[in-house]
Amino acid sequence: EVQLVQSGAEVKKPGESLKISCKGSGYSFTSYWIGWVRQMPGKGLEWMGIIYPGDSDSRYSPSFQGQVNISVDKSINTAYLRWTSLKASDTAMYYCARHGPGPQGTAWYFDLWGRGTLVTVSS
Amino acid sequence: DIQMTQSPSTLSASVGDRVTFTCRASQSVSDLLAWYQQKPGIAPKLLIYKASTLENGVPSRFSGTGSGTEFTLTISSLQPDDFGIYYCQHYDSDPCSFGQGTRLEI
């Protein structure tokens, strides 16, 4: 089955670090960009950034550049989203989703979504 | 970066109605436009890409039109399962931003 499986919900304190994961299966993981999308409580979808597992090339929305880090371990078909110092405003649902095919697929739609990881940051 | 604006913010309709959502881009995105449906607590689902191409398994009552800066998503005959929030997204260039969504109430 073609799917993206995300890690479980997290509750963290401000200032803590966090890394959430997204594991792909059922397709050629290294051949498609993987993206991250933020959805704050009661709000819309925000395109955060993407990474190409084939060569770890990454792109970020200016709104998220420097705020998060996207990485990948292609040996285990897993992409990551990392924060070094969480803020309360990072509280949101984070979705990973399959983006475009091939090295040129930086501008594409999301055709396969994970179920989301809820991150709650509270003192 | 390209900004996407959707209207209306909320739409109320009845089963059997024909409904239309609008999405505008701040600059031309050609036909590189996708539509998603999201239900509460569930990940978004791709409905349409390339402005008018239906994703596999999406009912034919959904259709999309438009190019350049103006796009529409139409549901020809509303069904009870169609409630949710509908988002457009351009993919002309990264970042591939989303519109703010239109909530459909049945």
PDB file of C-alpha atoms in Angstrom:
ATOM      1  CA  GLU A   1       0.000   0.000   0.000  1.00  0.00           C
ATOM      2  CA  VAL A   2       1.252   3.461  -0.900  1.00  0.00           C
ATOM      3  CA  GLN A   3       1.316   5.483   2.311  1.00  0.00           C
ATOM      4  CA  LEU A   4       3.057   7.991   4.508  1.00  0.00           C
ATOM      5  CA  VAL A   5       3.139   7.157   8.207  1.00  0.00           C
ATOM      6  CA  GLN A   6       3.862   9.973  10.625  1.00  0.00           C
ATOM      7  CA  SER A   7       5.136   9.816  14.172  1.00  0.00           C
ATOM      8  CA  GLY A   8       2.807  10.309  17.109  1.00  0.00           C
ATOM      9  CA  ALA A   9       1.568  13.414  18.888  1.00  0.00           C
ATOM     10  CA  GLU A  10       4.057  15.403  20.952  1.00  0.00           C
ATOM     11  CA  VAL A  11       3.697  17.679  23.966  1.00  0.00           C
ATOM     12  CA  LYS A  12       6.691  19.917  24.593  1.00  0.00           C
ATOM     13  CA  LYS A  13       7.682  22.966  26.610  1.00  0.00           C
ATOM     14  CA  PRO A  14       8.851  26.248  25.074  1.00  0.00           C
ATOM     15  CA  GLY A  15      12.565  26.163  24.323  1.00  0.00           C
ATOM     16  CA  GLU A  16      12.713  22.395  23.880  1.00  0.00           C
ATOM     17  CA  SER A  17      13.818  20.711  20.667  1.00  0.00           C
ATOM     18  CA  LEU A  18      11.750  18.283  18.628  1.00  0.00           C
ATOM     19  CA  LYS A  19      12.063  16.096  15.548  1.00  0.00           C
ATOM     20  CA  ILE A  20       9.007  14.471  13.968  1.00  0.00           C
ATOM     21  CA  SER A  21       9.109  11.874  11.241  1.00  0.00           C
ATOM     22  CA  CYS A  22       7.345  10.697   8.105  1.00  0.00           C
ATOM     23  CA  LYS A  23       8.016   7.241   6.656  1.00  0.00           C
ATOM     24  CA  GLY A  24       7.058   6.436   3.098  1.00  0.00           C
ATOM     25  CA  SER A  25       6.249   3.005   1.734  1.00  0.00           C
ATOM     26  CA  GLY A  26       4.757   1.369  -1.340  1.00  0.00           C
ATOM     27  CA  TYR A  27       6.473   3.653  -3.848  1.00  0.00           C
ATOM     28  CA  SER A  28       9.961   4.788  -4.840  1.00  0.00           C
ATOM     29  CA  PHE A  29      10.640   7.094  -1.890  1.00  0.00           C
ATOM     30  CA  THR A  30      13.793   8.588  -3.389  1.00  0.00           C
ATOM     31  CA  SER A  31      12.013   9.603  -6.597  1.00  0.00           C
ATOM     32  CA  TYR A  32       9.518  12.100  -5.176  1.00  0.00           C
ATOM     33  CA  TRP A  33       9.941  15.275  -3.165  1.00  0.00           C
ATOM     34  CA  ILE A  34       8.376  15.142   0.307  1.00  0.00           C
ATOM     35  CA  GLY A  35       6.822  18.254   1.780  1.00  0.00           C
ATOM     36  CA  TRP A  36       5.638  19.519   5.140  1.00  0.00           C
ATOM     37  CA  VAL A  37       2.432  21.492   5.678  1.00  0.00           C
ATOM     38  CA  ARG A  38       1.446  23.323   8.853  1.00  0.00           C
ATOM     39  CA  GLN A  39      -2.117  23.766  10.042  1.00  0.00           C
ATOM     40  CA  MET A  40      -2.489  25.879  13.150  1.00  0.00           C
ATOM     41  CA  PRO A  41      -5.625  25.308  15.263  1.00  0.00           C
ATOM     42  CA  GLY A  42      -8.693  26.397  13.324  1.00  0.00           C
ATOM     43  CA  LYS A  43      -6.583  27.796  10.482  1.00  0.00           C
ATOM     44  CA  GLY A  44      -5.663  26.963   6.904  1.00  0.00           C
ATOM     45  CA  LEU A  45      -2.851  25.071   5.236  1.00  0.00           C
ATOM     46  CA  GLU A  46       0.673  26.511   4.995  1.00  0.00           C
ATOM     47  CA  TRP A  47       3.369  25.147   2.661  1.00  0.00           C
ATOM     48  CA  MET A  48       6.517  24.936   4.792  1.00  0.00           C
ATOM     49  CA  GLY A  49       9.112  23.289   2.622  1.00  0.00           C
ATOM     50  CA  ILE A  50      10.136  20.227   0.664  1.00  0.00           C
ATOM     51  CA  ILE A  51      13.063  17.839   0.369  1.00  0.00           C
ATOM     52  CA  TYR A  52      14.192  15.474  -2.364  1.00  0.00           C
ATOM     53  CA  PRO A  53      15.293  12.175  -0.771  1.00  0.00           C
ATOM     54  CA  GLY A  54      17.413  11.327  -3.801  1.00  0.00           C
ATOM     55  CA  ASP A  55      20.004  14.015  -3.039  1.00  0.00           C
ATOM     56  CA  SER A  56      18.644  15.816   0.083  1.00  0.00           C
ATOM     57  CA  ASP A  57      18.073  19.041  -1.884  1.00  0.00           C
ATOM     58  CA  SER A  58      15.590  21.158   0.069  1.00  0.00           C
ATOM     59  CA  ARG A  59      13.505  24.286  -0.418  1.00  0.00           C
ATOM     60  CA  TYR A  60      11.771  26.391   2.234  1.00  0.00           C
ATOM     61  CA  SER A  61       8.985  28.919   2.262  1.00  0.00           C
ATOM     62  CA  PRO A  62      10.430  32.286   3.357  1.00  0.00           C
ATOM     63  CA  SER A  63       8.003  32.151   6.292  1.00  0.00           C
ATOM     64  CA  PHE A  64       9.690  29.033   7.632  1.00  0.00           C
ATOM     65  CA  GLN A  65      13.300  29.469   6.496  1.00  0.00           C
ATOM     66  CA  GLY A  66      15.504  29.424   9.577  1.00  0.00           C
ATOM     67  CA  GLN A  67      12.616  28.376  11.830  1.00  0.00           C
ATOM     68  CA  VAL A  68      12.647  24.648  11.062  1.00  0.00           C
ATOM     69  CA  ASN A  69      14.946  22.119   9.439  1.00  0.00           C
ATOM     70  CA  ILE A  70      13.827  19.466   6.969  1.00  0.00           C
ATOM     71  CA  SER A  71      16.005  16.415   6.541  1.00  0.00           C
ATOM     72  CA  VAL A  72      15.801  12.875   5.210  1.00  0.00           C
ATOM     73  CA  ASP A  73      17.307   9.440   5.761  1.00  0.00           C
ATOM     74  CA  LYS A  74      16.780   7.663   2.468  1.00  0.00           C
ATOM     75  CA  SER A  75      18.144   4.396   3.869  1.00  0.00           C
ATOM     76  CA  ILE A  76      14.965   4.075   5.926  1.00  0.00           C
ATOM     77  CA  ASN A  77      12.596   6.037   3.643  1.00  0.00           C
ATOM     78  CA  THR A  78      11.999   8.670   6.303  1.00  0.00           C
ATOM     79  CA  ALA A  79      11.759  12.457   6.228  1.00  0.00           C
ATOM     80  CA  TYR A  80      12.025  14.658   9.287  1.00  0.00           C
ATOM     81  CA  LEU A  81      10.930  18.074  10.497  1.00  0.00           C
ATOM     82  CA  ARG A  82      13.014  19.518  13.305  1.00  0.00           C
ATOM     83  CA  TRP A  83      12.870  22.460  15.677  1.00  0.00           C
ATOM     84  CA  THR A  84      15.790  23.488  17.906  1.00  0.00           C
ATOM     85  CA  SER A  85      13.798  25.779  20.204  1.00  0.00           C
ATOM     86  CA  LEU A  86      10.028  25.456  20.181  1.00  0.00           C
ATOM     87  CA  LYS A  87       7.643  28.335  20.779  1.00  0.00           C
ATOM     88  CA  ALA A  88       4.005  28.260  21.812  1.00  0.00           C
ATOM     89  CA  SER A  89       3.173  29.503  18.329  1.00  0.00           C
ATOM     90  CA  ASP A  90       4.536  26.239  16.894  1.00  0.00           C
ATOM     91  CA  THR A  91       1.462  24.478  18.281  1.00  0.00           C
ATOM     92  CA  ALA A  92      -0.173  22.975  15.207  1.00  0.00           C
ATOM     93  CA  MET A  93      -0.909  19.869  13.192  1.00  0.00           C
ATOM     94  CA  TYR A  94       1.953  19.059  10.834  1.00  0.00           C
ATOM     95  CA  TYR A  95       1.321  16.993   7.726  1.00  0.00           C
ATOM     96  CA  CYS A  96       3.860  15.397   5.480  1.00  0.00           C
ATOM     97  CA  ALA A  97       2.805  14.819   1.902  1.00  0.00           C
ATOM     98  CA  ARG A  98       4.261  13.520  -1.341  1.00  0.00           C
ATOM     99  CA  HIS A  99       5.208  16.312  -3.714  1.00  0.00           C
ATOM    100  CA  GLY A 100       6.577  16.280  -7.230  1.00  0.00           C
ATOM    101  CA  PRO A 101       8.450  13.539  -9.059  1.00  0.00           C
ATOM    102  CA  GLY A 102      12.097  13.751  -9.986  1.00  0.00           C
ATOM    103  CA  PRO A 103      14.756  16.366  -9.276  1.00  0.00           C
ATOM    104  CA  GLN A 104      12.730  19.021 -11.153  1.00  0.00           C
ATOM    105  CA  GLY A 105       9.548  18.444  -9.161  1.00  0.00           C
ATOM    106  CA  THR A 106       9.873  21.416  -6.811  1.00  0.00           C
ATOM    107  CA  ALA A 107       6.634  22.997  -8.023  1.00  0.00           C
ATOM    108  CA  TRP A 108       3.903  20.412  -7.710  1.00  0.00           C
ATOM    109  CA  TYR A 109       0.775  19.438  -5.831  1.00  0.00           C
ATOM    110  CA  PHE A 110       0.482  16.983  -2.942  1.00  0.00           C
ATOM    111  CA  ASP A 111      -1.104  13.702  -4.019  1.00  0.00           C
ATOM    112  CA  LEU A 112      -0.468  11.547  -0.954  1.00  0.00           C
ATOM    113  CA  TRP A 113      -0.776  12.735   2.649  1.00  0.00           C
ATOM    114  CA  GLY A 114       0.162  11.406   6.050  1.00  0.00           C
ATOM    115  CA  ARG A 115      -2.376  11.541   8.878  1.00  0.00           C
ATOM    116  CA  GLY A 116      -0.583  14.386  10.599  1.00  0.00           C
ATOM    117  CA  THR A 117       1.401  14.870  13.803  1.00  0.00           C
ATOM    118  CA  LEU A 118      -0.094  17.147  16.436  1.00  0.00           C
ATOM    119  CA  VAL A 119       2.551  19.221  18.189  1.00  0.00           C
ATOM    120  CA  THR A 120       1.514  21.039  21.351  1.00  0.00           C
ATOM    121  CA  VAL A 121       3.922  23.512  22.947  1.00  0.00           C
ATOM    122  CA  SER A 122       2.899  24.697  26.367  1.00  0.00           C
ATOM    123  CA  SER A 123       4.566  25.596  29.630  1.00  0.00           C
TER     124      SER A 123
ATOM    125  CA  ASP B   1       5.746  34.854  -3.714  1.00  0.00           C
ATOM    126  CA  ILE B   2       2.347  34.193  -5.259  1.00  0.00           C
ATOM    127  CA  GLN B   3      -0.684  34.841  -3.034  1.00  0.00           C
ATOM    128  CA  MET B   4      -3.896  32.842  -3.386  1.00  0.00           C
ATOM    129  CA  THR B   5      -7.289  34.289  -2.409  1.00  0.00           C
ATOM    130  CA  GLN B   6     -10.446  32.216  -2.119  1.00  0.00           C
ATOM    131  CA  SER B   7     -14.059  33.353  -1.990  1.00  0.00           C
ATOM    132  CA  PRO B   8     -16.439  33.138  -0.326  1.00  0.00           C
ATOM    133  CA  SER B   9     -15.000  32.251   3.078  1.00  0.00           C
ATOM    134  CA  THR B  10     -18.160  30.278   3.908  1.00  0.00           C
ATOM    135  CA  LEU B  11     -20.783  28.836   1.633  1.00  0.00           C
ATOM    136  CA  SER B  12     -24.116  27.362   2.786  1.00  0.00           C
ATOM    137  CA  ALA B  13     -26.018  25.144   0.394  1.00  0.00           C
ATOM    138  CA  SER B  14     -28.511  22.297   0.251  1.00  0.00           C
ATOM    139  CA  VAL B  15     -28.268  18.758  -1.059  1.00  0.00           C
ATOM    140  CA  GLY B  16     -28.718  18.813  -4.809  1.00  0.00           C
ATOM    141  CA  ASP B  17     -27.520  22.396  -5.249  1.00  0.00           C
ATOM    142  CA  ARG B  18     -24.853  23.409  -7.723  1.00  0.00           C
ATOM    143  CA  VAL B  19     -22.055  25.199  -5.864  1.00  0.00           C
ATOM    144  CA  THR B  20     -19.055  27.117  -7.095  1.00  0.00           C
ATOM    145  CA  PHE B  21     -15.865  28.113  -5.300  1.00  0.00           C
ATOM    146  CA  THR B  22     -13.521  30.793  -6.593  1.00  0.00           C
ATOM    147  CA  CYS B  23      -9.744  31.060  -6.296  1.00  0.00           C
ATOM    148  CA  ARG B  24      -7.620  33.958  -7.520  1.00  0.00           C
ATOM    149  CA  ALA B  25      -3.852  34.150  -7.871  1.00  0.00           C
ATOM    150  CA  SER B  26      -1.851  37.353  -7.404  1.00  0.00           C
ATOM    151  CA  GLN B  27      -0.113  36.629 -10.718  1.00  0.00           C
ATOM    152  CA  SER B  28      -0.566  34.129 -13.506  1.00  0.00           C
ATOM    153  CA  VAL B  29       0.016  30.500 -12.575  1.00  0.00           C
ATOM    154  CA  SER B  30      -1.036  29.158 -15.987  1.00  0.00           C
ATOM    155  CA  ASP B  31      -3.100  26.027 -15.235  1.00  0.00           C
ATOM    156  CA  LEU B  32      -0.899  24.900 -12.357  1.00  0.00           C
ATOM    157  CA  LEU B  33      -3.662  24.874  -9.785  1.00  0.00           C
ATOM    158  CA  ALA B  34      -4.893  22.121  -7.466  1.00  0.00           C
ATOM    159  CA  TRP B  35      -7.978  21.782  -5.281  1.00  0.00           C
ATOM    160  CA  TYR B  36      -8.234  19.859  -2.002  1.00  0.00           C
ATOM    161  CA  GLN B  37     -11.067  18.895   0.327  1.00  0.00           C
ATOM    162  CA  GLN B  38     -10.486  18.651   4.058  1.00  0.00           C
ATOM    163  CA  LYS B  39     -12.881  17.253   6.634  1.00  0.00           C
ATOM    164  CA  PRO B  40     -12.502  17.863  10.380  1.00  0.00           C
ATOM    165  CA  GLY B  41      -9.598  15.981  11.911  1.00  0.00           C
ATOM    166  CA  ILE B  42      -8.559  14.421   8.608  1.00  0.00           C
ATOM    167  CA  ALA B  43      -5.720  15.181   6.216  1.00  0.00           C
ATOM    168  CA  PRO B  44      -6.595  17.064   3.027  1.00  0.00           C
ATOM    169  CA  LYS B  45      -7.548  15.043  -0.022  1.00  0.00           C
ATOM    170  CA  LEU B  46      -6.503  15.969  -3.556  1.00  0.00           C
ATOM    171  CA  LEU B  47      -9.524  16.502  -5.805  1.00  0.00           C
ATOM    172  CA  ILE B  48      -8.247  18.229  -8.931  1.00  0.00           C
ATOM    173  CA  TYR B  49      -4.862  19.130 -10.414  1.00  0.00           C
ATOM    174  CA  LYS B  50      -3.807  21.046 -13.512  1.00  0.00           C
ATOM    175  CA  ALA B  51      -6.896  23.188 -12.938  1.00  0.00           C
ATOM    176  CA  SER B  52      -9.344  20.666 -14.402  1.00  0.00           C
ATOM    177  CA  THR B  53      -7.968  17.109 -14.144  1.00  0.00           C
ATOM    178  CA  LEU B  54      -9.879  14.937 -11.694  1.00  0.00           C
ATOM    179  CA  GLU B  55      -7.760  12.821  -9.364  1.00  0.00           C
ATOM    180  CA  ASN B  56      -8.453   9.080  -9.554  1.00  0.00           C
ATOM    181  CA  GLY B  57     -11.523   8.101  -7.545  1.00  0.00           C
ATOM    182  CA  VAL B  58     -12.969  11.618  -7.237  1.00  0.00           C
ATOM    183  CA  PRO B  59     -16.670  11.719  -8.195  1.00  0.00           C
ATOM    184  CA  SER B  60     -17.493  13.286 -11.533  1.00  0.00           C
ATOM    185  CA  ARG B  61     -19.782  15.855  -9.883  1.00  0.00           C
ATOM    186  CA  PHE B  62     -16.565  17.767  -9.102  1.00  0.00           C
ATOM    187  CA  SER B  63     -15.089  19.861 -11.894  1.00  0.00           C
ATOM    188  CA  GLY B  64     -12.518  22.613 -12.209  1.00  0.00           C
ATOM    189  CA  THR B  65     -11.958  25.391 -14.697  1.00  0.00           C
ATOM    190  CA  GLY B  66      -9.730  28.383 -15.178  1.00  0.00           C
ATOM    191  CA  SER B  67      -6.262  29.509 -16.120  1.00  0.00           C
ATOM    192  CA  GLY B  68      -3.999  32.451 -15.443  1.00  0.00           C
ATOM    193  CA  THR B  69      -5.312  34.081 -12.277  1.00  0.00           C
ATOM    194  CA  GLU B  70      -8.957  32.991 -11.998  1.00  0.00           C
ATOM    195  CA  PHE B  71     -10.117  29.485 -11.151  1.00  0.00           C
ATOM    196  CA  THR B  72     -13.351  27.808 -10.107  1.00  0.00           C
ATOM    197  CA  LEU B  73     -14.282  24.504  -8.505  1.00  0.00           C
ATOM    198  CA  THR B  74     -17.858  23.374  -9.093  1.00  0.00           C
ATOM    199  CA  ILE B  75     -19.898  20.642  -7.475  1.00  0.00           C
ATOM    200  CA  SER B  76     -22.746  19.938  -9.878  1.00  0.00           C
ATOM    201  CA  SER B  77     -25.146  18.327  -7.397  1.00  0.00           C
ATOM    202  CA  LEU B  78     -24.191  18.644  -3.751  1.00  0.00           C
ATOM    203  CA  GLN B  79     -24.132  15.462  -1.675  1.00  0.00           C
ATOM    204  CA  PRO B  80     -24.194  15.207   2.148  1.00  0.00           C
ATOM    205  CA  ASP B  81     -20.613  13.906   2.155  1.00  0.00           C
ATOM    206  CA  ASP B  82     -19.303  17.040   0.433  1.00  0.00           C
ATOM    207  CA  PHE B  83     -19.164  19.178   3.587  1.00  0.00           C
ATOM    208  CA  GLY B  84     -15.750  20.406   4.631  1.00  0.00           C
ATOM    209  CA  ILE B  85     -13.202  23.041   3.748  1.00  0.00           C
ATOM    210  CA  TYR B  86     -11.942  23.424   0.205  1.00  0.00           C
ATOM    211  CA  TYR B  87      -8.476  24.786  -0.520  1.00  0.00           C
ATOM    212  CA  CYS B  88      -6.819  25.812  -3.736  1.00  0.00           C
ATOM    213  CA  GLN B  89      -3.047  25.647  -4.202  1.00  0.00           C
ATOM    214  CA  HIS B  90      -0.878  26.945  -7.011  1.00  0.00           C
ATOM    215  CA  TYR B  91       2.221  25.056  -8.099  1.00  0.00           C
ATOM    216  CA  ASP B  92       3.703  27.471 -10.590  1.00  0.00           C
ATOM    217  CA  SER B  93       6.846  27.866  -8.477  1.00  0.00           C
ATOM    218  CA  ASP B  94       7.912  27.145  -4.920  1.00  0.00           C
ATOM    219  CA  PRO B  95       6.650  28.081  -2.377  1.00  0.00           C
ATOM    220  CA  CYS B  96       3.436  26.493  -3.666  1.00  0.00           C
ATOM    221  CA  SER B  97       1.058  28.423  -1.449  1.00  0.00           C
ATOM    222  CA  PHE B  98      -2.532  27.604  -0.527  1.00  0.00           C
ATOM    223  CA  GLY B  99      -5.586  29.810  -0.428  1.00  0.00           C
ATOM    224  CA  GLN B 100      -7.183  30.436   2.961  1.00  0.00           C
ATOM    225  CA  GLY B 101     -10.013  27.989   2.261  1.00  0.00           C
ATOM    226  CA  THR B 102     -13.780  28.049   1.746  1.00  0.00           C
ATOM    227  CA  ARG B 103     -15.941  26.289   4.322  1.00  0.00           C
ATOM    228  CA  LEU B 104     -18.886  24.434   2.773  1.00  0.00           C
ATOM    229  CA  GLU B 105     -21.860  23.930   5.059  1.00  0.00           C
ATOM    230  CA  ILE B 106     -24.645  21.636   4.000  1.00  0.00           C
TER     231      ILE B 106
END
